[in-house]
């Protein structure tokens, strides 16, 4: 059963009342889908397939009120404000509460008989651009969600409920109505300890992400080394938030993650991701903090079959094609000239380099050369954790400690799921590359803002020799001329100040100033920028520059695993 248009209108009406000035701009009334080569039924399943994230019992999430008590926390207006895609959701067995795209409810067989709420790939990897009231869904695109805001708000809501007896009584009644066992609600809620606990992560510095960013890799390291191992001093500040990257063609890239630290071993990557997304792990005994015996130590809530299925599904996903009926026609002559400029200036780094097995080699360009914000790459390569509980050193880099946990967890999943050897991925080895990868840019027009940290609002700005120092980040209204979101503030948008470390918009410069760090080419004339932009609108699998390559290029800086620490050490005179 689809909620369809009626729910769209209801949600829209509620927002108009509550959100005032921003409501109209942020509430699309028409929805357009682009064919991205996956049929709607498969997409719906993909949007709500449980990966193993364990937030709270689903009935609790359905029942909990916002901290201010004004409405249910999961109401469409609150979730729309946080950037979730609340319109046109399908209500069915997989999404019984009609939550936004990307939320999940576990099969109770996997969670002790109680359905548990979580989220999945689509929450962070589905975009939407809006233009004059029409919304275009971008499957596998960049989400514009404020996940830290969601988690903080949710914990505040539970804490407020724990403090107020009349709210608690309402919460219990509603949770029971939503299916929670009557005889357990009181004791289970008390055992959860909301009255005592601070929201996780609140003691760590967290650079304001706004909608559309998350320091995911540090989040995974904190979850595993600080929370799961119960060594709180391992927690590190979340100061390098990144855009949610786009997922089409990702399975064929020779290196993934912004800094290319992983070969395309999807199960290993997704194990790390689920751990960081509030998957349950049992590395240590929660009472004593001592390492648990095997096999319990490596058993997790990760749903192996589901993550493998989602990964396979994503192999069919095509880049979106420019929706000319919404955003205006492409000037084909200009695009053809743009392609020539692209081949001359960009394809060396961004062109397809097809390997003999059909996969695409991607270059990781060193920080020294590209000059963009170093945080994501240096945090990953340079920070260390006390992993002595795992028999490793007290100064273990994430790329060494996570290898061990991820490989052991993957093998345990194979053992527990009787996975045939032929279907098993080999052990993964994480790298510590010294820069960021340059991937092919088919469909990139649909994924603003740009650079790994979302610090550049439009493609036009990225190709210019000056860029706005501040802009409003978080709105979804599209600018089809410059390719990006407009500078209009949306609900819950932030002013992204690029002078703050982590937000730097430097690098990837096209400038005549040959001494500027991060210069990759000469100043581009406006007409040339617009021609390249026209090509990026038109780029598809047939016209995109492509060459053959015999074997993948090595990552740079592989000979020196300590490059990040050495780089931040005082320079020898
Ligand atoms: C909580 C949000 C979140 C969820 C859920 C999530 N991801 Fe991601 N994903 C991210 C972020 C953020 C990054 C970028 C991290 C980095 O490289 O610094 C990322 C990176 C990736 C990459 C590498 C992309 C690249 O440009 O190299 C792939 C592939 C990927 N995710 C696939 C998935 C799949 C498949 C799932 C579900 C099984 C999933 N993700 C679930 C947030 C998420
Ligand atoms: C020297 C290699 C190199 C060249 C040449 C180059 N780029 Fe890039 N490009 C990169 C790297 C590396 C990144 C990722 C940097 C980051 O995220 O910090 C990037 C990122 C981008 C992005 C943002 C992608 C995203 O998902 O946010 C766009 C758009 C882009 N480049 C367009 C171009 C265009 C257009 C040209 C030619 C005019 C060009 N680039 C030339 C290396 C290059």
XYZ file of C-alpha atoms and ligand atoms in Angstrom:
659
model
C 0.000 0.000 0.000
C 1.446 3.367 -0.940
C 0.665 6.458 1.074
C 1.097 8.374 -2.176
C -0.191 11.832 -2.760
C -2.508 12.107 0.168
C 0.302 11.761 2.678
C 2.358 14.250 0.744
C -0.374 16.804 1.083
C -0.955 16.077 4.740
C 2.735 16.359 5.528
C 2.929 19.539 3.494
C 0.021 21.106 5.317
C 1.468 20.331 8.712
C 4.736 21.920 7.738
C 3.125 25.076 6.400
C 1.559 25.665 9.773
C 4.652 24.973 11.798
C 7.674 26.059 9.849
C 6.520 29.500 8.766
C 8.658 31.349 6.279
C 10.650 28.379 5.062
C 7.727 26.096 4.526
C 6.855 26.872 0.950
C 10.364 26.839 -0.400
C 11.085 23.556 1.328
C 7.924 21.701 0.502
C 7.872 20.332 -2.998
C 4.482 19.583 -4.479
C 5.537 17.580 -7.517
C 7.818 14.552 -7.551
C 9.822 13.286 -10.496
C 11.788 10.060 -10.621
C 14.705 9.464 -12.963
C 15.159 5.936 -14.306
C 18.409 4.786 -12.721
C 18.115 1.181 -13.883
C 16.547 -0.315 -10.729
C 12.827 -1.065 -10.703
C 10.621 0.642 -8.093
C 9.824 -2.520 -6.099
C 13.500 -3.392 -5.710
C 14.251 0.202 -4.755
C 11.571 0.172 -2.072
C 13.039 -2.989 -0.615
C 16.531 -1.489 -0.755
C 15.310 1.661 1.023
C 14.184 -0.284 4.084
C 16.389 -3.397 4.277
C 17.818 -3.903 7.771
C 21.621 -3.775 7.801
C 21.946 -4.412 11.524
C 21.740 -0.913 13.021
C 20.051 -1.130 16.423
C 18.673 2.220 17.609
C 15.733 1.505 19.916
C 12.720 -0.780 19.894
C 10.577 0.357 16.970
C 7.547 0.846 19.219
C 9.565 3.224 21.405
C 10.585 5.279 18.406
C 6.974 5.421 17.251
C 5.801 6.516 20.720
C 8.453 8.968 21.857
C 7.631 12.705 21.911
C 10.070 15.470 21.032
C 12.006 16.854 24.009
C 9.730 19.918 24.066
C 6.669 17.673 24.163
C 5.007 19.440 21.225
C 4.600 16.382 18.970
C 5.869 12.874 18.327
C 9.583 12.843 17.547
C 9.111 10.813 14.363
C 6.438 13.110 12.917
C 6.934 14.160 9.315
C 7.477 17.824 10.093
C 10.285 17.173 12.572
C 11.968 14.695 10.260
C 11.600 16.948 7.221
C 13.332 19.707 9.154
C 16.220 17.316 9.828
C 16.408 16.637 6.094
C 14.898 13.161 5.882
C 12.868 12.225 2.811
C 9.371 11.985 4.235
C 7.344 12.297 1.037
C 6.066 9.400 -1.073
C 7.206 6.765 1.376
C 5.776 3.295 1.003
C 4.032 1.848 4.062
C 4.343 -1.913 4.024
C 5.648 -4.835 6.040
C 9.192 -3.488 5.877
C 8.173 0.042 6.806
C 5.088 -0.458 8.996
C 5.277 2.968 10.658
C 5.646 4.886 7.387
C 8.999 6.348 8.414
C 11.159 8.250 5.943
C 13.269 6.569 3.363
C 16.238 4.752 4.913
C 14.682 3.777 8.248
C 14.355 0.092 9.067
C 12.541 -2.232 11.423
C 14.304 -5.496 12.263
C 12.862 -8.926 11.753
C 11.980 -9.672 15.405
C 13.565 -13.124 15.031
C 16.952 -11.371 14.886
C 16.320 -9.125 17.900
C 14.960 -11.243 20.707
C 11.340 -11.095 19.582
C 11.074 -7.288 19.655
C 11.214 -5.320 16.375
C 14.051 -2.813 16.635
C 14.371 0.409 14.642
C 17.482 1.253 12.690
C 18.638 2.812 9.459
C 20.307 1.603 6.314
C 22.374 2.689 3.272
C 19.542 4.671 1.674
C 19.272 7.023 4.662
C 22.697 8.517 3.960
C 22.986 7.768 0.251
C 19.763 9.139 -1.287
C 19.629 12.687 -2.560
C 16.885 15.020 -3.669
C 17.182 18.196 -5.661
C 14.324 20.637 -5.872
C 13.523 23.217 -8.475
C 10.575 25.607 -8.354
C 8.386 23.194 -6.398
C 9.416 19.998 -8.197
C 11.511 17.428 -6.367
C 13.794 15.002 -8.173
C 14.890 11.967 -6.187
C 18.518 10.935 -6.719
C 18.965 7.265 -5.846
C 22.469 6.671 -4.494
C 22.973 10.434 -4.270
C 24.049 12.575 -1.381
C 21.581 12.794 1.493
C 20.919 16.191 3.080
C 20.272 14.887 6.562
C 21.403 16.141 9.937
C 22.184 12.794 11.556
C 23.963 14.174 14.642
C 20.940 16.452 15.133
C 18.620 13.469 14.837
C 20.551 11.367 17.369
C 20.974 14.245 19.839
C 17.283 15.142 19.534
C 16.262 11.553 20.086
C 18.363 11.157 23.241
C 17.072 14.479 24.547
C 13.527 13.234 23.926
C 14.135 10.038 25.903
C 15.864 11.954 28.699
C 12.916 14.382 28.971
C 10.513 11.450 29.084
C 12.519 9.744 31.830
C 12.243 12.898 33.980
C 8.514 13.558 33.637
C 6.088 10.984 35.082
C 3.049 12.108 33.090
C 4.972 12.013 29.819
C 6.334 8.654 30.774
C 2.838 7.312 31.318
C 1.800 8.577 27.859
C 4.943 7.077 26.343
C 4.298 3.687 27.933
C 0.689 3.653 26.742
C 1.638 4.603 23.186
C 4.555 2.159 23.025
C 2.191 -0.626 24.117
C -0.285 0.441 21.448
C 2.572 0.247 18.921
C 3.224 -3.359 19.957
C 5.647 -3.273 22.900
C 4.944 -5.975 25.521
C 2.959 -4.499 28.413
C 4.798 -6.483 31.062
C 8.219 -5.254 29.906
C 7.833 -1.602 29.058
C 8.480 -0.164 32.513
C 11.467 -2.321 33.449
C 13.050 -2.151 29.983
C 12.728 1.634 29.875
C 14.278 1.975 33.321
C 17.068 -0.414 32.392
C 17.895 1.766 29.373
C 18.984 4.431 31.881
C 17.882 7.558 30.013
C 17.644 9.514 33.260
C 21.373 9.056 33.838
C 23.165 8.807 30.535
C 24.311 11.774 28.489
C 23.777 11.449 24.766
C 26.715 9.483 23.381
C 29.402 11.588 21.859
C 28.314 14.812 23.537
C 31.574 15.028 25.408
C 33.569 14.928 22.191
C 34.082 17.994 20.075
C 31.977 17.750 16.957
C 32.377 20.262 14.159
C 28.944 21.514 13.108
C 27.976 19.354 10.163
C 24.716 20.944 9.068
C 22.661 18.765 6.801
C 24.546 16.552 4.384
C 27.750 15.771 6.268
C 29.099 13.337 8.821
C 32.558 12.461 10.136
C 31.755 8.842 9.417
C 35.219 7.356 9.510
C 36.060 8.923 12.881
C 32.637 7.827 14.068
C 33.531 4.227 13.230
C 36.910 4.500 14.986
C 35.256 6.000 18.091
C 32.562 3.360 18.124
C 34.997 0.459 17.879
C 37.972 1.695 19.930
C 36.152 3.782 22.561
C 32.610 2.370 22.914
C 32.862 -1.257 21.817
C 36.244 -1.827 23.515
C 35.177 0.322 26.498
C 38.250 2.547 26.445
C 36.688 6.037 26.642
C 40.034 7.821 26.246
C 40.139 6.445 22.678
C 37.351 8.834 21.660
C 38.578 11.554 19.283
C 36.963 14.743 18.096
C 34.694 14.552 15.076
C 36.285 17.450 13.273
C 36.412 16.347 9.638
C 32.817 15.865 8.472
C 32.391 14.727 4.878
C 29.577 14.721 2.347
C 27.610 11.535 1.924
C 29.236 10.290 -1.287
C 27.307 9.112 -4.328
C 27.183 5.394 -4.934
C 26.639 4.758 -8.630
C 29.608 2.915 -10.228
C 31.275 2.720 -6.836
C 31.613 -1.069 -6.902
C 33.916 -0.896 -9.903
C 36.361 1.663 -8.475
C 39.800 0.342 -7.572
C 39.782 2.325 -4.300
C 36.904 3.586 -2.189
C 36.335 6.079 0.639
C 37.307 9.668 -0.029
C 40.952 9.002 0.748
C 40.858 5.631 -1.025
C 41.801 3.582 2.033
C 39.922 0.479 0.911
C 39.968 -1.774 -2.130
C 36.466 -2.601 -3.414
C 35.766 -5.284 -0.796
C 32.205 -4.388 -0.117
C 31.421 -6.720 2.768
C 34.400 -5.544 4.767
C 33.537 -1.934 4.078
C 29.930 -2.409 5.090
C 30.932 -4.230 8.292
C 32.863 -1.140 9.362
C 29.943 1.043 8.330
C 27.336 -0.906 10.318
C 29.583 -0.943 13.386
C 29.796 2.850 13.155
C 26.033 3.109 12.533
C 25.078 1.705 15.935
C 25.376 -1.923 15.049
C 25.773 -4.131 18.120
C 29.140 -5.681 18.833
C 30.293 -7.808 21.749
C 34.019 -7.271 21.813
C 34.075 -6.940 25.577
C 31.946 -7.892 28.541
C 29.891 -4.756 29.294
C 30.166 -5.306 33.056
C 33.885 -5.979 33.400
C 35.277 -4.450 30.207
C 37.339 -7.605 29.631
C 37.587 -9.128 26.179
C 34.788 -11.629 25.578
C 35.673 -15.205 24.619
C 35.351 -16.246 20.974
C 33.065 -16.681 19.124
C 30.940 -14.150 21.087
C 33.720 -11.552 20.764
C 33.188 -11.286 17.012
C 29.422 -11.744 16.890
C 27.439 -8.667 15.890
C 23.985 -7.547 14.816
C 25.196 -7.199 11.198
C 22.759 -8.771 8.723
C 25.147 -10.422 6.267
C 22.598 -11.545 3.661
C 21.029 -8.112 3.632
C 24.222 -6.115 3.194
C 25.347 -8.485 0.447
C 21.963 -8.119 -1.288
C 22.043 -4.320 -1.062
C 25.564 -4.226 -2.398
C 24.564 -6.437 -5.361
C 21.539 -4.239 -5.994
C 23.765 -1.160 -6.106
C 25.786 -2.741 -8.908
C 22.799 -2.083 -11.192
C 22.451 1.548 -10.180
C 23.148 3.997 -12.989
C 24.050 7.648 -12.629
C 21.025 9.918 -12.994
C 20.508 11.601 -16.350
C 19.876 15.355 -16.448
C 16.080 15.880 -16.193
C 15.687 18.430 -18.980
C 11.932 18.644 -18.432
C 12.575 20.003 -14.936
C 15.916 21.798 -15.182
C 15.914 22.928 -18.810
C 17.437 21.590 -22.040
C 21.120 20.865 -22.645
C 22.913 22.938 -25.275
C 24.473 20.075 -27.258
C 26.979 22.181 -29.217
C 28.234 23.789 -26.039
C 28.436 20.387 -24.339
C 30.530 19.040 -27.222
C 32.979 21.922 -26.815
C 32.913 21.288 -23.054
C 33.844 17.683 -23.646
C 36.985 18.772 -25.506
C 37.933 21.046 -22.629
C 37.195 18.232 -20.192
C 39.430 15.824 -22.102
C 42.230 18.401 -22.134
C 41.963 19.570 -18.514
C 40.133 17.027 -16.397
C 40.144 13.520 -17.846
C 43.737 12.834 -16.757
C 42.399 12.602 -13.206
C 38.636 12.095 -13.687
C 38.418 10.048 -16.906
C 37.473 6.378 -16.841
C 40.549 4.131 -16.805
C 39.184 0.741 -17.619
C 41.087 -2.249 -16.266
C 41.112 -5.667 -17.993
C 38.419 -6.940 -15.571
C 36.095 -4.064 -16.486
C 36.646 -2.176 -13.260
C 37.840 1.422 -13.171
C 41.150 2.523 -11.793
C 40.954 5.700 -9.729
C 43.877 7.919 -8.880
C 44.426 9.057 -5.314
C 45.945 12.528 -5.632
C 48.280 13.527 -2.812
C 47.286 16.317 -0.430
C 50.393 18.237 -1.398
C 49.145 18.357 -4.956
C 45.383 18.764 -4.547
C 45.518 21.053 -1.479
C 41.973 20.443 -0.203
C 41.068 20.194 3.490
C 43.444 17.611 4.972
C 41.310 16.530 7.972
C 39.687 13.339 6.711
C 42.960 11.930 5.355
C 45.250 13.038 8.197
C 42.874 11.920 10.973
C 42.632 8.482 9.430
C 46.340 8.073 8.857
C 47.695 9.907 11.878
C 45.486 9.233 14.898
C 46.195 6.296 17.176
C 44.184 4.297 19.690
C 44.952 2.138 22.682
C 44.130 -1.311 21.325
C 46.025 -3.289 23.951
C 42.844 -5.189 24.786
C 43.056 -6.690 21.299
C 46.699 -7.586 21.875
C 47.851 -4.626 19.785
C 49.901 -1.631 20.830
C 48.668 1.312 22.875
C 49.283 3.448 19.800
C 47.521 1.527 17.093
C 46.448 3.365 13.946
C 42.848 2.825 12.867
C 43.984 1.231 9.613
C 45.788 -1.464 11.619
C 43.274 -2.051 14.405
C 40.148 -2.009 12.265
C 41.670 -4.492 9.805
C 41.857 -7.046 12.556
C 38.361 -6.502 13.932
C 36.710 -6.319 10.506
C 38.389 -9.475 9.198
C 37.519 -11.424 12.347
C 33.909 -10.208 12.297
C 33.566 -11.089 8.615
C 34.831 -14.619 9.187
C 32.459 -15.009 12.102
C 29.563 -13.874 9.885
C 30.563 -16.471 7.289
C 30.718 -19.178 9.947
C 27.359 -18.219 11.476
C 25.658 -17.947 8.060
C 27.271 -21.056 6.508
C 28.560 -18.952 3.622
C 30.114 -21.120 0.881
C 33.845 -20.498 0.537
C 33.370 -19.442 -3.087
C 31.219 -16.520 -1.931
C 33.622 -15.335 0.757
C 35.656 -12.169 0.344
C 39.360 -12.435 1.107
C 40.854 -10.595 4.080
C 40.939 -6.861 3.650
C 43.942 -4.676 4.207
C 43.290 -1.022 4.986
C 45.644 1.595 3.585
C 46.604 5.061 4.790
C 46.714 7.073 1.565
C 48.025 10.627 1.626
C 45.310 12.339 -0.386
C 41.891 12.081 -2.005
C 40.677 10.064 -4.915
C 39.525 11.642 -8.181
C 36.608 9.594 -9.432
C 34.724 9.726 -12.733
C 32.155 12.516 -12.667
C 29.151 11.071 -14.518
C 26.097 12.390 -12.658
C 28.129 14.674 -10.400
C 25.757 17.567 -11.212
C 23.222 15.856 -8.914
C 25.482 15.735 -5.845
C 26.149 19.214 -4.471
C 27.834 20.654 -2.521
C 31.300 19.664 -3.723
C 34.662 18.392 -2.558
C 34.802 15.664 0.048
C 33.897 18.093 2.829
C 31.068 19.873 1.000
C 32.910 23.196 1.192
C 32.187 24.416 -2.346
C 28.612 25.264 -3.244
C 28.648 24.875 -7.029
C 30.722 23.339 -9.819
C 31.144 26.877 -11.149
C 32.812 27.928 -7.874
C 35.000 24.834 -7.975
C 36.296 25.853 -11.411
C 36.896 29.486 -10.380
C 39.950 31.109 -8.818
C 37.958 32.627 -5.963
C 35.184 30.952 -3.993
C 32.685 32.286 -1.452
C 34.150 32.143 2.057
C 30.722 31.452 3.556
C 27.473 30.082 2.183
C 24.199 28.642 3.379
C 24.443 24.869 3.382
C 21.414 22.644 3.852
C 18.766 23.869 1.420
C 17.779 21.765 -1.585
C 16.759 24.386 -4.140
C 18.867 23.713 -7.232
C 20.811 26.193 -9.352
C 20.863 24.642 -12.864
C 23.176 27.350 -14.234
C 26.129 26.891 -11.876
C 25.297 23.282 -10.835
C 24.772 23.319 -7.110
C 22.285 24.341 -4.461
C 21.316 28.000 -4.301
C 22.594 30.185 -1.483
C 19.089 30.533 -0.013
C 18.854 29.437 3.596
C 16.573 26.458 4.092
C 15.114 25.183 7.352
C 17.915 23.989 9.593
C 20.611 25.116 7.146
C 23.893 26.378 8.538
C 26.291 29.065 7.425
C 29.266 27.010 6.341
C 32.327 29.048 7.270
C 35.203 27.798 5.158
C 37.810 29.477 7.368
C 37.205 26.827 10.044
C 39.593 23.825 9.915
C 37.620 20.890 8.511
C 35.602 23.266 6.319
C 38.428 24.553 4.135
C 37.373 25.237 0.549
C 40.946 25.495 -0.697
C 42.640 23.370 -3.310
C 41.730 22.027 -6.761
C 42.474 25.568 -7.933
C 42.281 26.843 -11.454
C 44.354 29.992 -11.147
C 47.142 31.918 -12.858
C 48.820 32.363 -9.479
C 51.442 29.642 -9.891
C 52.549 29.895 -6.261
C 49.137 29.074 -4.816
C 49.098 25.696 -3.027
C 46.639 23.245 -4.557
C 46.832 24.782 -8.036
C 46.005 22.179 -10.673
C 45.690 24.403 -13.738
C 45.457 27.923 -15.199
C 42.500 30.269 -14.731
C 39.557 29.156 -16.842
C 37.606 31.705 -18.890
C 33.941 31.972 -17.929
C 32.841 30.649 -21.320
C 35.047 27.586 -20.810
C 33.669 26.955 -17.320
C 30.136 27.045 -18.679
C 31.052 24.720 -21.538
C 32.540 22.207 -19.063
C 29.386 22.569 -16.964
C 27.286 21.799 -20.042
C 29.318 18.654 -20.638
C 28.915 17.556 -17.005
C 25.123 17.871 -17.459
C 25.306 15.729 -20.600
C 27.939 13.218 -19.428
C 26.801 9.595 -19.628
C 28.270 6.126 -20.024
C 28.548 6.529 -23.816
C 30.162 9.934 -24.147
C 32.413 10.022 -21.078
C 36.174 9.968 -21.830
C 37.541 6.487 -21.265
C 40.916 4.798 -21.765
C 42.191 1.275 -21.128
C 44.742 0.564 -18.421
C 46.633 -2.700 -17.851
C 46.790 -2.585 -14.049
C 45.706 -0.325 -11.216
C 48.032 2.460 -10.159
C 49.570 2.112 -6.713
C 48.352 4.492 -4.027
C 50.804 7.298 -3.359
C 52.764 7.391 -0.090
C 52.440 3.695 0.555
C 56.054 3.345 1.588
C 55.574 5.585 4.602
C 52.638 4.630 6.810
C 53.546 7.423 9.214
C 53.274 10.216 6.687
C 50.476 12.015 8.511
C 52.275 12.092 11.830
C 55.486 13.099 10.129
C 53.680 15.821 8.259
C 52.271 17.373 11.425
C 55.620 17.163 13.269
C 57.634 20.412 13.339
C 59.679 20.677 10.169
C 63.382 19.931 10.665
C 65.535 22.989 10.029
C 25.126 6.830 8.641
C 25.230 7.159 7.237
C 25.673 6.066 6.288
C 25.105 4.826 6.130
C 23.936 4.223 6.882
C 25.841 4.199 5.068
N 26.832 5.033 4.615
Fe 28.076 4.659 3.094
N 29.161 6.308 3.572
C 28.756 7.290 4.448
C 29.763 8.326 4.486
C 29.704 9.627 5.281
C 30.802 7.908 3.630
C 32.111 8.627 3.339
C 33.136 8.283 4.405
C 34.548 8.701 4.053
O 35.094 8.199 3.049
O 35.113 9.527 4.770
C 30.371 6.633 3.062
C 31.104 5.908 2.122
C 30.597 4.854 1.399
C 31.236 4.270 0.245
C 32.528 4.738 -0.393
C 32.185 5.856 -1.336
C 33.353 6.508 -2.010
O 33.199 7.627 -2.525
O 34.438 5.945 -2.055
C 30.410 3.276 -0.196
C 30.620 2.386 -1.399
C 29.296 3.216 0.710
N 29.430 4.196 1.651
C 28.256 2.296 0.617
C 27.317 2.123 1.620
C 26.413 0.986 1.676
C 26.308 -0.108 0.647
C 25.695 1.139 2.826
C 24.662 0.186 3.424
C 25.083 -1.194 3.579
C 26.122 2.389 3.443
N 27.116 2.933 2.689
C 25.571 2.915 4.602
C 27.581 7.272 5.186
C 26.767 6.179 5.336
C 45.193 16.627 -10.640
C 43.994 15.814 -10.723
C 42.713 16.561 -11.006
C 42.375 17.311 -12.105
C 43.271 17.644 -13.295
C 41.012 17.700 -11.932
N 40.527 17.219 -10.761
Fe 38.656 17.424 -10.064
N 39.162 16.453 -8.366
C 40.391 15.897 -8.102
C 40.391 15.353 -6.781
C 41.537 14.630 -6.101
C 39.131 15.617 -6.251
C 38.641 15.282 -4.821
C 39.163 16.358 -3.889
C 38.486 16.406 -2.555
O 37.340 15.947 -2.437
O 39.078 16.940 -1.607
C 38.376 16.302 -7.275
C 37.068 16.704 -7.137
C 36.307 17.251 -8.168
C 34.900 17.521 -8.080
C 34.022 17.307 -6.863
C 33.491 15.919 -6.802
C 32.565 15.740 -5.629
O 31.973 14.669 -5.541
O 32.418 16.625 -4.791
C 34.501 18.033 -9.284
C 33.106 18.466 -9.678
C 35.674 18.099 -10.103
N 36.748 17.601 -9.397
C 35.691 18.597 -11.376
C 36.849 18.737 -12.133
C 36.869 19.339 -13.438
C 35.651 19.845 -14.168
C 38.165 19.337 -13.836
C 38.733 19.915 -15.097
C 38.399 21.291 -15.365
C 38.944 18.701 -12.796
N 38.121 18.367 -11.784
C 40.309 18.441 -12.861
C 41.463 15.863 -8.957
C 41.535 16.516 -10.167
